[in-house]
Coordinates of C-alpha atoms in Angstrom, one line a residue:
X1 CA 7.9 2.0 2.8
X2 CA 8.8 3.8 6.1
X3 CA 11.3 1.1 7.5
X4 CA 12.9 -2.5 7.8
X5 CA 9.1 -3.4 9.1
X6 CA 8.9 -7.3 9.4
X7 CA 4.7 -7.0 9.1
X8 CA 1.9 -5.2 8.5
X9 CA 0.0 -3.9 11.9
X10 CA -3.4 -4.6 12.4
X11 CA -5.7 -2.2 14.1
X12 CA -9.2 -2.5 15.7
X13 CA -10.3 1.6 14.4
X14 CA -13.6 0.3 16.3
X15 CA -13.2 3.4 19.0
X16 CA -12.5 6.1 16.6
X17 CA -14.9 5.1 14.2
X18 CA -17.6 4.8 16.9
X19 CA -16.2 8.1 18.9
X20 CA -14.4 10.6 16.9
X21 CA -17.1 13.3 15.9
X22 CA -18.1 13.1 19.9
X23 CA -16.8 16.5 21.5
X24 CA -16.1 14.8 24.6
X25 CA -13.5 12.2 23.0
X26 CA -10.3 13.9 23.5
X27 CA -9.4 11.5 26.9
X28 CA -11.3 8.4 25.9
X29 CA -8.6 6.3 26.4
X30 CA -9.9 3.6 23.7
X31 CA -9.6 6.2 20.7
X32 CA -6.5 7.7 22.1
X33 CA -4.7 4.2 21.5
X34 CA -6.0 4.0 18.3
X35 CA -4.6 6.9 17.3
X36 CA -1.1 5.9 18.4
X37 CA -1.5 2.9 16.8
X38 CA -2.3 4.8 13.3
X39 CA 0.9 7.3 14.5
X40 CA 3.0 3.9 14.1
X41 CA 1.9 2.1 11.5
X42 CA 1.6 5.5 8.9
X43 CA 5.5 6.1 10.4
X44 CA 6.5 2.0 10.3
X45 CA 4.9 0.6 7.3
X46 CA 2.8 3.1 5.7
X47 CA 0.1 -0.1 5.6
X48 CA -2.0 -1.3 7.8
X49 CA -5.0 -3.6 7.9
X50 CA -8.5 -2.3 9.9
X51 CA -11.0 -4.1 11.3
X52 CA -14.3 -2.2 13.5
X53 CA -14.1 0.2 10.5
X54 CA -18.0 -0.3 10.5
X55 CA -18.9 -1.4 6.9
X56 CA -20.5 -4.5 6.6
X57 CA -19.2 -8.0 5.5
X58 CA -22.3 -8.5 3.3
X59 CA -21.6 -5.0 1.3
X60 CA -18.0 -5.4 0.9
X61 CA -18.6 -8.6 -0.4
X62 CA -21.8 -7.8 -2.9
X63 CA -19.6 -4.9 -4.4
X64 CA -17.0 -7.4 -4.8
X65 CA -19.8 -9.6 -6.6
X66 CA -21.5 -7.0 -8.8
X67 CA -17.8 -5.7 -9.8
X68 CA -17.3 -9.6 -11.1
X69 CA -20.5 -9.6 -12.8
X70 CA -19.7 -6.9 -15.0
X71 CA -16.4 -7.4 -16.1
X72 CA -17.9 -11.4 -16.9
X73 CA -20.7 -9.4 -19.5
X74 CA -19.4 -9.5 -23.4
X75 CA -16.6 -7.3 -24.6
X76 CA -19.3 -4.6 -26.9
X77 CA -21.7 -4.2 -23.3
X78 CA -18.9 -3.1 -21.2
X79 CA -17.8 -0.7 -23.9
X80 CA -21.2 1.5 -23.3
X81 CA -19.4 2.9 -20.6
X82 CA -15.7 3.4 -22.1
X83 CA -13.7 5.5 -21.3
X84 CA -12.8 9.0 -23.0
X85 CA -12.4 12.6 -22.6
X86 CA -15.3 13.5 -23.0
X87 CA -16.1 11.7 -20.2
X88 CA -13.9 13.7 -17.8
X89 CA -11.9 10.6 -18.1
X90 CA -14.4 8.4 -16.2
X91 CA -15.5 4.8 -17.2
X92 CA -14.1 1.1 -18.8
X93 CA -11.2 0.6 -19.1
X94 CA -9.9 -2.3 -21.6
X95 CA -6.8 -4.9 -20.2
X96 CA -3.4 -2.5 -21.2
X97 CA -5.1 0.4 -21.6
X98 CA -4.0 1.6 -18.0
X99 CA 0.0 1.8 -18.2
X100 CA 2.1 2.2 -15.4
X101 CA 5.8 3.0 -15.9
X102 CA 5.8 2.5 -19.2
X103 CA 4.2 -1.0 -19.2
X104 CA 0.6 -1.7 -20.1
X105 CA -1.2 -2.9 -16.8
X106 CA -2.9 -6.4 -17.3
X107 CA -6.3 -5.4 -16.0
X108 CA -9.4 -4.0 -17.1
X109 CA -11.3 -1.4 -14.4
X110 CA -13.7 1.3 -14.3
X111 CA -12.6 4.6 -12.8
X112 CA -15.0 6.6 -11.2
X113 CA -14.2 10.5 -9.7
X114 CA -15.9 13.2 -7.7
X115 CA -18.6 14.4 -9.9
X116 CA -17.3 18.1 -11.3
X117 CA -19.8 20.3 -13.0
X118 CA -17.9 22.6 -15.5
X119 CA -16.2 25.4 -14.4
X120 CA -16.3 24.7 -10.6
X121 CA -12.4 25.4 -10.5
X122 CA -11.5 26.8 -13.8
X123 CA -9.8 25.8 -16.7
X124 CA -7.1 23.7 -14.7
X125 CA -9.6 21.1 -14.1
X126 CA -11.5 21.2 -17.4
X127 CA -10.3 17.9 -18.6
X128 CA -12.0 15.9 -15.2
X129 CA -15.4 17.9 -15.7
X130 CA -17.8 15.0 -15.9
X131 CA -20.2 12.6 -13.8
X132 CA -19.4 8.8 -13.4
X133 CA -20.5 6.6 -15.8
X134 CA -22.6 3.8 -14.4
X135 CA -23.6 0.1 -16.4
X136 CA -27.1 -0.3 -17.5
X137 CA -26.2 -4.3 -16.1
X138 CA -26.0 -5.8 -13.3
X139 CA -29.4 -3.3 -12.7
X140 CA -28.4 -2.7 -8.7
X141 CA -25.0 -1.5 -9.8
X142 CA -25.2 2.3 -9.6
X143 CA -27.4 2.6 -6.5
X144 CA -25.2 -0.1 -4.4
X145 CA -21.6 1.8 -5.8
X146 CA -23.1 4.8 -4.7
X147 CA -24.0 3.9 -1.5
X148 CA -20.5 2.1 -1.1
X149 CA -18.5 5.8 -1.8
X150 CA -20.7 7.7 0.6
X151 CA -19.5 5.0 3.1
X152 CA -15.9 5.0 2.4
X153 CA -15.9 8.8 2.5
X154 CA -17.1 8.9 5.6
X155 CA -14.8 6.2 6.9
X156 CA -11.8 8.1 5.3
X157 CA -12.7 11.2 7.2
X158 CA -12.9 9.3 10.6
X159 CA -9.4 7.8 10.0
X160 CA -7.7 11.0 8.8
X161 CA -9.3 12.6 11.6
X162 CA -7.2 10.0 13.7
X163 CA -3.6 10.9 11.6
X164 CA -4.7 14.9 12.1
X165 CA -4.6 14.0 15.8
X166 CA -1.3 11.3 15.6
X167 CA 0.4 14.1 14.0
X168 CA -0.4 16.7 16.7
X169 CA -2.9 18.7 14.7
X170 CA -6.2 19.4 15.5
X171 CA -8.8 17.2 14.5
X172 CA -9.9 18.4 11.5
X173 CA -6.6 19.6 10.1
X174 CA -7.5 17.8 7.2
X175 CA -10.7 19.4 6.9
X176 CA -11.7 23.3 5.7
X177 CA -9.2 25.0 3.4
X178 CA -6.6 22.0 4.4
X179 CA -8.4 19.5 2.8
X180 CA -12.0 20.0 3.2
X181 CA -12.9 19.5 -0.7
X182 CA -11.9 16.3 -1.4
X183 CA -11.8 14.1 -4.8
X184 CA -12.5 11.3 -4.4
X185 CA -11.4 8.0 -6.4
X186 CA -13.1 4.7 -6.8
X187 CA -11.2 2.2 -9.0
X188 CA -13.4 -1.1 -9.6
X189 CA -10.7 -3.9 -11.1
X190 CA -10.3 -7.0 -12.7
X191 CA -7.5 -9.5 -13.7
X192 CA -8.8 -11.6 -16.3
X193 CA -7.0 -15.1 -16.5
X194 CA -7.7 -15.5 -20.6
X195 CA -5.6 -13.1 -22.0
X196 CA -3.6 -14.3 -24.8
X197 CA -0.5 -15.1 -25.0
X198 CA 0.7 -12.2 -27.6
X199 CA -1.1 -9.3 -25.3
X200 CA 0.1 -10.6 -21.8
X201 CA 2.8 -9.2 -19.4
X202 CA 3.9 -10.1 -16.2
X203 CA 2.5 -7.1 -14.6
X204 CA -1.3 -7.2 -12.9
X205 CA -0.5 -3.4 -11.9
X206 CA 2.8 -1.7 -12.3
X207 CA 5.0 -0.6 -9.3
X208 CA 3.5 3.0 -7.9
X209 CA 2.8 5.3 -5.0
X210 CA -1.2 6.6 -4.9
X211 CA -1.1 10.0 -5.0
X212 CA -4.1 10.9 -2.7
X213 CA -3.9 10.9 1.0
X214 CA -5.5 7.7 2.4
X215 CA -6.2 4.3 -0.1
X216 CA -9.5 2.0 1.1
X217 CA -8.9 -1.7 -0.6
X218 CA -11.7 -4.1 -1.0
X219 CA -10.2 -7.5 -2.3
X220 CA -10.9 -10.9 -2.8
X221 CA -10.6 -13.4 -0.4
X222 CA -8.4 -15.9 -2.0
X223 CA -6.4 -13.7 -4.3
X224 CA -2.9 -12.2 -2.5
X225 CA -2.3 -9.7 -5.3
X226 CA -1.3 -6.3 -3.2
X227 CA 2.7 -6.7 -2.7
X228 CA 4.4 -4.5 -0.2
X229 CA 8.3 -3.7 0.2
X230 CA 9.9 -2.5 3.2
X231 CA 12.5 0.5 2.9
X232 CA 15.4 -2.6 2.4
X233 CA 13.9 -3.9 -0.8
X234 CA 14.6 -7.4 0.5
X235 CA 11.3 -8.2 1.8
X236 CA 7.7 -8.3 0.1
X237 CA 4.0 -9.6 1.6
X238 CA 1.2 -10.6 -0.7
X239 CA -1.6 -9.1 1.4
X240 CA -5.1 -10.7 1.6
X241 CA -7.3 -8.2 2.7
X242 CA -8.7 -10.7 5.4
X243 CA -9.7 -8.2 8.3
X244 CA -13.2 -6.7 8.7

């Protein structure tokens, strides 16, 4: 919510995705436009759609279908994976068990995290000590999720790498002691249509600011759920995520 923007920017991150670890890239003029195009958009609207970003249509898609799949299994098969503490806070979560502001969210997701073994940074991050917690069914979930994270990571690092460089930083300002040791999070979500009447609320997923540095969304085709506000208040997009 930077300004009065009247739309969301789209922005071909082909050239830095396909340039930005080469040493020589500093005066390709194709990346270098890219980059001011992520210097307005970050300043602008905070949003923007990519396309070029290099992960297939087909993957995007088949995460999107094994996501479905599970949250269609029975109530008792999704709890295998629920949920608690003890699981550094990783797994199912049941519709209005996620509350934002206040207000139980009307969705059900799983939440996975970077894997921490115990003790890697002390007692402050104790309760987040864990690995992810992966469904026995759909059988191709774990292995295609996996391969889906190591593929967004390495996406987010290209596009930071382009902000380090809109910002007038050097290219991996984000990197090293900056930034270099990222977590990581995945949340897989569902808005069931069936809820009853008694348990509903108006509210797929609360009002809120992500708290990491850069947010990847996969979503549906036909479903315009994201809503964005410009700094007025007076204007809102439902955003289909329809770029590739």
């Amino acid at each position: 919510m930077g300004s009065d923007f009247k739309a969301i920017p789209l922005i071909d991150i082909g050239p830095l995705v396909e340039k930005i670890d080469d040493p020589m890239m500093v005066n390709d003029a194709d990346l270098l436009e890219v980059v001011r195009m992520l210097d307005d958009a970050c300043k602008e609207a905070g949003f923007f759609y990519v396309k070029g970003h290099g992960i297939t249509e087909s993957l995007m898609k088949e995460v999107r279908d094994v996501t479905r799949k599970f949250f269609q299994l029975p109530y008792e098969e999704k709890l295998k994976i629920k949920m608690t503490p003890q699981s550094g806070y990783r797994g199912y979560q049941r519709i209005g068990e996620n509350v934002t502001k206040g207000k139980p969210d009307m969705h059900e997701a799983i939440d996975c995290y970077t894997p921490i073994r115990p003790g890697k940074y002390g007692d402050l991050a104790k309760p987040m000590e864990g690995s992810n917690l992966w469904p026995e069914n759909p059988s191709n979930f774990e292995a295609l999720l996996e391969n889906y994270i190591n593929l967004c990571r390495d996406l987010s690092r290209k596009i930071m790498r382009g902000i380090a460089l809109a910002l007038g930083g050097a290219i991996d300002a984000f990197e090293g002691e900056t930034a270099g040791d990222p977590f990581w999070v995945l949340r897989l979500i569902g808005y069931p249509v069936d809820i009853p009447e008694e348990q509903r609320t108006d509210t797929g997923c609360g009002a809120h600011t992500d708290y990491g540095l850069l947010t990847l969304v996969n979503q549906d085709d036909d479903i315009c759920a994201l809503e964005v506000q410009n700094r007025s208040g007076l204007v809102k997009w439902n955003l289909s995520i329809h770029a590739s």
